[in-house]
Coordinates of C-alpha atoms in Angstrom, one line a residue:
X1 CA -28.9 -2.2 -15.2
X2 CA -28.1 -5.1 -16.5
X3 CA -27.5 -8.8 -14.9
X4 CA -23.9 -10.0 -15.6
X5 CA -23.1 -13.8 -15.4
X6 CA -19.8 -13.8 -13.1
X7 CA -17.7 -17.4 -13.0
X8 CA -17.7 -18.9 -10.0
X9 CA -14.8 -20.1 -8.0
X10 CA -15.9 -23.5 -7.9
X11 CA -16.9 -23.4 -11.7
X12 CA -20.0 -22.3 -13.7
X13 CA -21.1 -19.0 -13.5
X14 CA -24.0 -16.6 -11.1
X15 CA -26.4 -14.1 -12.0
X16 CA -25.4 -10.7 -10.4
X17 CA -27.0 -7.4 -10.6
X18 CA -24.9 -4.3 -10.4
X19 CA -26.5 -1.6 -7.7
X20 CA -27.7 1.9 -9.9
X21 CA -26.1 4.6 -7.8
X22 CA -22.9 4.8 -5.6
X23 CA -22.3 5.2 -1.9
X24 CA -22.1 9.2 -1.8
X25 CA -18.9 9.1 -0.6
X26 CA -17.5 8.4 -3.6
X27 CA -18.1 11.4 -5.7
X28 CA -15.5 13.6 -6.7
X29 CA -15.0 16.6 -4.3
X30 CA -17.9 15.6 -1.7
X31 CA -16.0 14.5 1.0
X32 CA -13.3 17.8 0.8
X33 CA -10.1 18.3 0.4
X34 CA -9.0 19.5 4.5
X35 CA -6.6 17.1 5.8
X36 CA -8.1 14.1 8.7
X37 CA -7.6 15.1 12.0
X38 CA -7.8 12.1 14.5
X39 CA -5.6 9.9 12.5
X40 CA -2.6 10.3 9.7
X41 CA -3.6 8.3 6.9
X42 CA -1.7 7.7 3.7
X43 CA -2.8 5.4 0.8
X44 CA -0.1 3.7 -0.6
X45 CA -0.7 4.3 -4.4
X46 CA -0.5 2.0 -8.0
X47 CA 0.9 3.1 -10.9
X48 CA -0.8 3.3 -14.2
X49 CA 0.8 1.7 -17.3
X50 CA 1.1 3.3 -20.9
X51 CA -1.3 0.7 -22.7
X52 CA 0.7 1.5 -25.8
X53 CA 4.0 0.6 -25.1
X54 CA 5.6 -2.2 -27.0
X55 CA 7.3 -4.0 -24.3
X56 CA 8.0 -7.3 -22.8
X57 CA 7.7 -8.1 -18.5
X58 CA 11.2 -8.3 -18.5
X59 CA 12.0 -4.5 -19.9
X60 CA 11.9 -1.3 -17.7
X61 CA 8.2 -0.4 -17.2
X62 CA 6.6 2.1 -19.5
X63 CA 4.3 4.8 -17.2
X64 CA 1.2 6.7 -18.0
X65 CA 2.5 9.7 -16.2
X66 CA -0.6 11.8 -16.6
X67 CA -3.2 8.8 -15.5
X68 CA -0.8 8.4 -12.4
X69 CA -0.3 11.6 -11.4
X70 CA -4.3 12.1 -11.5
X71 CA -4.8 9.4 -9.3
X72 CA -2.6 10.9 -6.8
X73 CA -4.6 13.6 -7.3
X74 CA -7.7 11.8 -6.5
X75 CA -6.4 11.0 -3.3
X76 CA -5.2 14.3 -1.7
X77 CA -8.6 15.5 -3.0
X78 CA -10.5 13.2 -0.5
X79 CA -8.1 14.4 2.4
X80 CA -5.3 11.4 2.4
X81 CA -1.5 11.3 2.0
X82 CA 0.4 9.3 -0.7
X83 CA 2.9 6.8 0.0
X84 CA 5.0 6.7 -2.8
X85 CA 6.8 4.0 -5.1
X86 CA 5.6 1.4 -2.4
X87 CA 5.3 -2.5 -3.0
X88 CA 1.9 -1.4 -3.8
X89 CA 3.4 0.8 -7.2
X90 CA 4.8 -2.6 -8.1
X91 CA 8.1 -1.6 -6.9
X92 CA 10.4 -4.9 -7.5
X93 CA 7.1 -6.2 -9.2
X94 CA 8.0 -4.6 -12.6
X95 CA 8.7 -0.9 -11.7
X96 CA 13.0 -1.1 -11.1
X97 CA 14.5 1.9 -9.3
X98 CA 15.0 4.3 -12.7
X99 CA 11.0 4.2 -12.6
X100 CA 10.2 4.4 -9.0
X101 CA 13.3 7.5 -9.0
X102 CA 11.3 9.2 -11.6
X103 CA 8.0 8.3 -10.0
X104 CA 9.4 10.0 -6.6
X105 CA 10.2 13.1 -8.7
X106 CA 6.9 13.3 -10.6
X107 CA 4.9 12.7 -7.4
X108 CA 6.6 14.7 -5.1
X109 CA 6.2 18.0 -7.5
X110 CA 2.6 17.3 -7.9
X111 CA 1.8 17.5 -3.7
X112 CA 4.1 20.9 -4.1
X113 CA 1.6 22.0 -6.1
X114 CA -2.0 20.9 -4.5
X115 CA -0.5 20.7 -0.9
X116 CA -0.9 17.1 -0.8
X117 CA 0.9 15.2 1.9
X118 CA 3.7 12.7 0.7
X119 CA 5.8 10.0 2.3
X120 CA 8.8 8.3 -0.5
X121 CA 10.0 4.6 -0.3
X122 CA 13.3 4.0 0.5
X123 CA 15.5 0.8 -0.8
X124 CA 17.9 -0.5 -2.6
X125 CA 16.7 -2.3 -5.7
X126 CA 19.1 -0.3 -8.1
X127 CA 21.6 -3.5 -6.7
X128 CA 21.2 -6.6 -8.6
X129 CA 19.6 -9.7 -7.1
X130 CA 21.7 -11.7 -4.7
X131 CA 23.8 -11.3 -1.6
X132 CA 25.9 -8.0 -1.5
X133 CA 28.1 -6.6 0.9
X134 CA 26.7 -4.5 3.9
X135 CA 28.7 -1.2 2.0
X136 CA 27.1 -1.7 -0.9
X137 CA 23.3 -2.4 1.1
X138 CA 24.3 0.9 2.8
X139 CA 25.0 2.9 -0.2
X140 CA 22.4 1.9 -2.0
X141 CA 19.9 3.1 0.6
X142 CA 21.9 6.4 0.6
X143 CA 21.9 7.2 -2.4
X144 CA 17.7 6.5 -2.0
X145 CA 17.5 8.3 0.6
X146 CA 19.5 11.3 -0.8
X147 CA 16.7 11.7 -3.2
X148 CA 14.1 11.4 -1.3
X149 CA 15.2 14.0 0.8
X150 CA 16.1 16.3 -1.8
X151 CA 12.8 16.2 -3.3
X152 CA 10.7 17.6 0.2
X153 CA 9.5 14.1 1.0
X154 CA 9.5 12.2 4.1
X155 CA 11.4 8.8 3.5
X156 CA 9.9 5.6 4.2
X157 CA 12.9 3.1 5.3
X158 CA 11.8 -0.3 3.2
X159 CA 12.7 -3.6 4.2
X160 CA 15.6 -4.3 1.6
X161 CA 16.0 -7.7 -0.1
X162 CA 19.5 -7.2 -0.6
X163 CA 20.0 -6.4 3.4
X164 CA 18.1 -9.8 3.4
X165 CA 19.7 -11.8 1.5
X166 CA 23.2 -10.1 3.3
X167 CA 23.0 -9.8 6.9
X168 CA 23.6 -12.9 8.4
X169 CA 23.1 -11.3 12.5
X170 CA 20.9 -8.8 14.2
X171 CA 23.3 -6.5 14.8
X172 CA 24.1 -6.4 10.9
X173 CA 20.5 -4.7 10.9
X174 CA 20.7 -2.5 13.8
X175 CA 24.2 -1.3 12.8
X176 CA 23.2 -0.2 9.2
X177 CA 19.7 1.4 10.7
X178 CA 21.5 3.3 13.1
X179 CA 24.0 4.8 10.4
X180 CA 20.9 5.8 7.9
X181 CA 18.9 7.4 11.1
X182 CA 21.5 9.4 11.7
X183 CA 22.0 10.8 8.0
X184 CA 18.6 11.4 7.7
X185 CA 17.6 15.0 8.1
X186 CA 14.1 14.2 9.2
X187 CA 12.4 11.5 11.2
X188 CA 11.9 8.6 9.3
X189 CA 9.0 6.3 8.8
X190 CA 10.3 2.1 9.6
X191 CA 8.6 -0.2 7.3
X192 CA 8.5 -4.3 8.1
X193 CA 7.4 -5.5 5.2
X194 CA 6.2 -9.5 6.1
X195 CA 7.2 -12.4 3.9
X196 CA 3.6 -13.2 2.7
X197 CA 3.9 -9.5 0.5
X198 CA 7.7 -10.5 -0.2
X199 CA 9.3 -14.5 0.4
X200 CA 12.6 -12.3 0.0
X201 CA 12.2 -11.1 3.4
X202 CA 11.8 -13.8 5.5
X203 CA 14.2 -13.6 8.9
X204 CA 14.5 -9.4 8.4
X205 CA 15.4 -8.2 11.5
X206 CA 17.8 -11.3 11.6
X207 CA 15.6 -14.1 12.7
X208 CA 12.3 -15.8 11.3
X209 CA 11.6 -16.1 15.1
X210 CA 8.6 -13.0 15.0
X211 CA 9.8 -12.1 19.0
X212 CA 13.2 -12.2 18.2
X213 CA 12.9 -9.8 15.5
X214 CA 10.5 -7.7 17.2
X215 CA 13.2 -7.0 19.7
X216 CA 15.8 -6.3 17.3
X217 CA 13.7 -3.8 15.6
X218 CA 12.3 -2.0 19.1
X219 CA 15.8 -1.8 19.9
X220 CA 16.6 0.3 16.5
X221 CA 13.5 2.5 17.4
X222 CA 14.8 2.8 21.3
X223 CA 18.5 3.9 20.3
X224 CA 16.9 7.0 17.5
X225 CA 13.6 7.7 18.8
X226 CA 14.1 11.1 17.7
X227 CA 14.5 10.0 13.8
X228 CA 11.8 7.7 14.3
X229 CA 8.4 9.1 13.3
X230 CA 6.6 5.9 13.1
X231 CA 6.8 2.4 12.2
X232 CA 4.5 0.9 9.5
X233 CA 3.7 -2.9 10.2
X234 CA 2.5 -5.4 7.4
X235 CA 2.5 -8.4 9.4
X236 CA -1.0 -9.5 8.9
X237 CA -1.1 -10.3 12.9
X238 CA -3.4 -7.8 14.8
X239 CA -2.5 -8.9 17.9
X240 CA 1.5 -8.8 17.8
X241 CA 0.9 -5.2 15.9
X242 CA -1.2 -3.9 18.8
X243 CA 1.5 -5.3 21.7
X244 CA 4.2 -3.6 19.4
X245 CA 2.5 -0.4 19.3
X246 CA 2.5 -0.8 23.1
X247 CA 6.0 -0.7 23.5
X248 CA 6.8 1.9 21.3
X249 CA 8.5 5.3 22.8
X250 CA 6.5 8.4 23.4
X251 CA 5.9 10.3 20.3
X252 CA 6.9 7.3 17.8
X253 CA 3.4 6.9 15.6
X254 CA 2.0 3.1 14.6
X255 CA 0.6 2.8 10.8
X256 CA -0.9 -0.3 10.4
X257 CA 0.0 -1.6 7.2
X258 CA -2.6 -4.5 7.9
X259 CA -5.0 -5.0 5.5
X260 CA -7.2 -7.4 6.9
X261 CA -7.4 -5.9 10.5
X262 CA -7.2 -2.4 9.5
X263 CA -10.8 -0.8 11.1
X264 CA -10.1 -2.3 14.8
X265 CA -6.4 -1.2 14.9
X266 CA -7.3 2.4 13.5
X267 CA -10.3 2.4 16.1
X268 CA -7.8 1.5 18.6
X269 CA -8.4 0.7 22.4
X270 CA -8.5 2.6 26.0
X271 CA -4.3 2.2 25.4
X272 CA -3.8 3.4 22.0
X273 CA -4.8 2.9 18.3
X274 CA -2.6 3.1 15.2
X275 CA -2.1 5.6 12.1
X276 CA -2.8 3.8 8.6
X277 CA -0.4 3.3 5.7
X278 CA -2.2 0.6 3.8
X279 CA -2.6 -0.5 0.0
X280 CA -6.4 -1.1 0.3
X281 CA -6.7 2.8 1.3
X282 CA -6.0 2.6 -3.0
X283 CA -9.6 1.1 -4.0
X284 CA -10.8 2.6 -0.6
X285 CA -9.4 6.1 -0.7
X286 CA -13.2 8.1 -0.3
X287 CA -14.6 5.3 2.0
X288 CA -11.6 5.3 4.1
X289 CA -11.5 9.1 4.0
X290 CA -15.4 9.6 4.9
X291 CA -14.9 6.6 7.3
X292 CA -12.0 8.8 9.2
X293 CA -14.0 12.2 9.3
X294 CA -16.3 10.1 11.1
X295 CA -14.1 9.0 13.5
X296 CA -12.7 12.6 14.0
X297 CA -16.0 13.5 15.5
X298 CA -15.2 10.7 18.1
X299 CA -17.6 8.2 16.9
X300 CA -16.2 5.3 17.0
X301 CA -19.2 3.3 16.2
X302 CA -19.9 4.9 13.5
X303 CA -16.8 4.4 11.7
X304 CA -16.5 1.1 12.0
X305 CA -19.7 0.8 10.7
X306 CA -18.5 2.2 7.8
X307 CA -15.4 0.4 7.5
X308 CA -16.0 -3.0 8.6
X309 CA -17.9 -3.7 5.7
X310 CA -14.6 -3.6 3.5
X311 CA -12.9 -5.8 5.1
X312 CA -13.9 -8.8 3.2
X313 CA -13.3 -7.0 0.1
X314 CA -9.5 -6.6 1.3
X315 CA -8.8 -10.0 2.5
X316 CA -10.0 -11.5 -0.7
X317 CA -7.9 -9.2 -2.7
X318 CA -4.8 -9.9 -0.5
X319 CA -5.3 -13.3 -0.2
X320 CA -2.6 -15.7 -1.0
X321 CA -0.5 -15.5 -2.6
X322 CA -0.3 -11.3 -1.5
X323 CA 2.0 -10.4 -2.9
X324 CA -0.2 -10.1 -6.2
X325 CA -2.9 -7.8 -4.5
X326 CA -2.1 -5.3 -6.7
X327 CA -3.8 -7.0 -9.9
X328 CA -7.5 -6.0 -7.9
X329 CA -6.3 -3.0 -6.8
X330 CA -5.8 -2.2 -10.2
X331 CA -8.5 -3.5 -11.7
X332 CA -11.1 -1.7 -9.7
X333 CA -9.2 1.3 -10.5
X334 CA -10.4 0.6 -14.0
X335 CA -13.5 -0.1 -13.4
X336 CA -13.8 2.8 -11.1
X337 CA -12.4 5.2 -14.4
X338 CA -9.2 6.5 -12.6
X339 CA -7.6 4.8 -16.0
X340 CA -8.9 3.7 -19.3
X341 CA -7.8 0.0 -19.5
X342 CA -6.6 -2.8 -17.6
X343 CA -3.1 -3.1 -18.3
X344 CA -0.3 -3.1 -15.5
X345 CA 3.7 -3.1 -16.2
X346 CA 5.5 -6.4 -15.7
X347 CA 2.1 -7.7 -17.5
X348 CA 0.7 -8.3 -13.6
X349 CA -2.6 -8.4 -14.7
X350 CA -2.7 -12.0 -15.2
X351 CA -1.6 -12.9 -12.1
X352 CA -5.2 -13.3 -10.7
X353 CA -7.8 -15.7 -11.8
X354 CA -10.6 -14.3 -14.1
X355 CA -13.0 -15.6 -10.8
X356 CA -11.1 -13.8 -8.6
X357 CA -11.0 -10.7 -10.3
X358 CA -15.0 -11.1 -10.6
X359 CA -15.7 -11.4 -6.9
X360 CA -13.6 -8.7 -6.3
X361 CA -15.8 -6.1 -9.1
X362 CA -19.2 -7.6 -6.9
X363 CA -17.3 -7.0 -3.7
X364 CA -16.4 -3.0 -4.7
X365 CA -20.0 -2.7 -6.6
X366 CA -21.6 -4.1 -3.5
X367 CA -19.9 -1.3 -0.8
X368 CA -20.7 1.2 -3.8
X369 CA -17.0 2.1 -4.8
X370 CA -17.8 2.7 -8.4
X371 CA -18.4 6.5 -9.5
X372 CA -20.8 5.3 -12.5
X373 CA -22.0 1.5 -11.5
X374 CA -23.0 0.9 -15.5
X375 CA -19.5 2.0 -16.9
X376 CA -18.1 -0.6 -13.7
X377 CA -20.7 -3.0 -15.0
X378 CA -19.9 -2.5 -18.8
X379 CA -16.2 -2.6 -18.3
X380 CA -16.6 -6.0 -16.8
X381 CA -19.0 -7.2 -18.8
X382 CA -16.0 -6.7 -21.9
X383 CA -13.2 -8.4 -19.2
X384 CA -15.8 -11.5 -19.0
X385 CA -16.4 -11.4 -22.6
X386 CA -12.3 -11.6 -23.3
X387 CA -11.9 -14.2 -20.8
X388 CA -14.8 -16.7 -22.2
X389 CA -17.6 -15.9 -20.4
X390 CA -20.6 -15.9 -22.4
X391 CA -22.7 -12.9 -21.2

């Protein structure tokens, strides 16, 4: 294999050596496709970009259908669910609600046909930006839902900018919540969505005071616990996520959405331990998926021992600013050969440093998440090259 010269953070490059073989995991159909028993997991997945499409950052993305729906397929094939047309799709990051509608559609046909489980976000980004009234923030989510539902999904309740930048008390939330939990036919998944993956949705739950809003939202789940079938936290705060997951009625499921606390919270404690719904489960997906079997076997020391070692991997990728984790995610889907080039929609790819993106390939080459280490290793060695890295 050959030795790569990676830059450095601080400036000049490092000698690395990418491994020969990958973690065993990783192989296609090795860990089977039977679904994980001691925890409901979904990956939130990317989307793939068509490579060829002449377009600008500013025009409605252009999809590789084909490369996206594989991917999905990828997934289901290790045992996890798919949440759909999440932040982690690039949804308000370049993919508007025409793409994440067809994306629902597309995604939602393709578990019909392997028997892949599939959970659909929610919104209302087919509003323009700015404050709206609370009819229109209520349509808009209606008509979302609508499809959602029509399609055999479960819905995913986002956080909504436009509810946001709209409601101006609590009760504005819990009246609007309480109206879409009771048109929905099935019980719903809650997502908070924290202001370090979106500044847009600071104060949700009407108050930037974390308590305060916690209440607020408990008291949504309290009033409809029977439309309520979990609530997916991406608060980056282990220990409020844990003492919320405490409080939550019988039968209502906690998926952390925490990506850089993710194996303790899954492990859980003697009180409880929460389901995943996590954008690092997208890089991760047969690690995370072997990690789980393990855990369904009631050894708990054995899956973390598996999973710890990724965490540093996912706290440099979601480092700040978060909201542009996806630019690793994706490339290590490159390098990994779920797609054939590093392009994203809304040109999102250059939103990370050509540094960061090289601790992020030793990172995933390190835990062994490449398929074929020398088409990883080659792949990057043509990034550095590009980006002025003599190799």
């Amino acid at each position: 294999m050959t030795t790569l010269r990676l830059p450095s953070p601080g400036g000049g490059s490092r000698a690395y050596t990418p491994r020969s073989e990958p973690a065993p995991f990783v192989v296609a159909g090795t860990a089977g496709g039977a679904a994980l028993a001691s925890r409901r997991v979904f990956s939130a997945a990317h989307v793939v970009a068509d490579p060829y499409a002449d377009i600008g950052p500013d025009e409605p993305a252009a999809v590789d259908w084909d490369a996206t729906l594989a991917f999905r397929r990828h997934l289901w094939s290790h045992g996890l669910g798919v949440a759909e047309a999440m932040d982690t799709a690039q949804r308000g990051m370049g993919l508007d609600w025409a793409g994440a509608a067809e994306l629902i559609r597309r995604s939602a046909a393709e578990a019909k046909a392997v028997g892949g489980r599939i959970a659909c976000g929610v919104g209302t980004d087919q509003l323009a930006p700015g404050p709206r009234s609370l009819d229109e923030v209520r349509a808009a989510y209606e008509e979302q839902l609508t499809l959602v539902e029509d399609t055999g999904s479960q819905a995913i309740l986002m956080a909504s900018r436009a509810l946001a930048a709209t409601a101006t008390t609590p009760d504005d939330y819990l009246n609007l919540y309480s109206h879409l939990l009771r048109q929905s036919s099935e019980p719903v998944v809650l997502h908070w969505l924290g202001p370090m993956f979106d500044p847009a949705l600071d104060g949700y739950w009407g108050s930037a005071d974390l308590d305060a809003a916690t209440e607020t939202f408990l008291q949504v789940i309290s009033e409809h616990p029977d439309k309520v079938d979990g609530i997916k936290i991406s608060l980056l705060d282990a220990q409020r996520e844990i003492e919320l997951r405490r409080r939550l009625p019988k039968g209502v499921r906690c998926y952390t959405g925490d990506d850089f606390n993710y194996p303790e919270l899954i492990a859980g404690d003697e009180q409880g331990f929460s389901h995943a719904l996590l954008g690092i489960f997208d890089p991760l997906g047969p690690l995370a998926a072997a990690a789980v079997r393990v855990l369904d076997t009631g050894d708990t020391k054995g899956f973390r021992e598996l999973l710890d070692p990724t965490v540093e991997l996912s706290r440099h990728l979601f480092r700040t600013p978060t909201r542009f984790y996806k630019t690793g995610v994706v490339l290590l889907a490159w390098l990994a050969g779920h797609q054939d080039h590093f392009t994203m929609v809304g040109g999102l790819q250059s939103a990370r440093s050509l540094p960061h993106l090289a601790t992020a390939y030793e990172l995933a080459d390190g835990l062994g998440l490449f398929p074929d280490p020398a088409v990883a290793a080659a792949r990057m060695k043509s990034l550095l090259h590009v980006g002025g890295v003599a190799q």
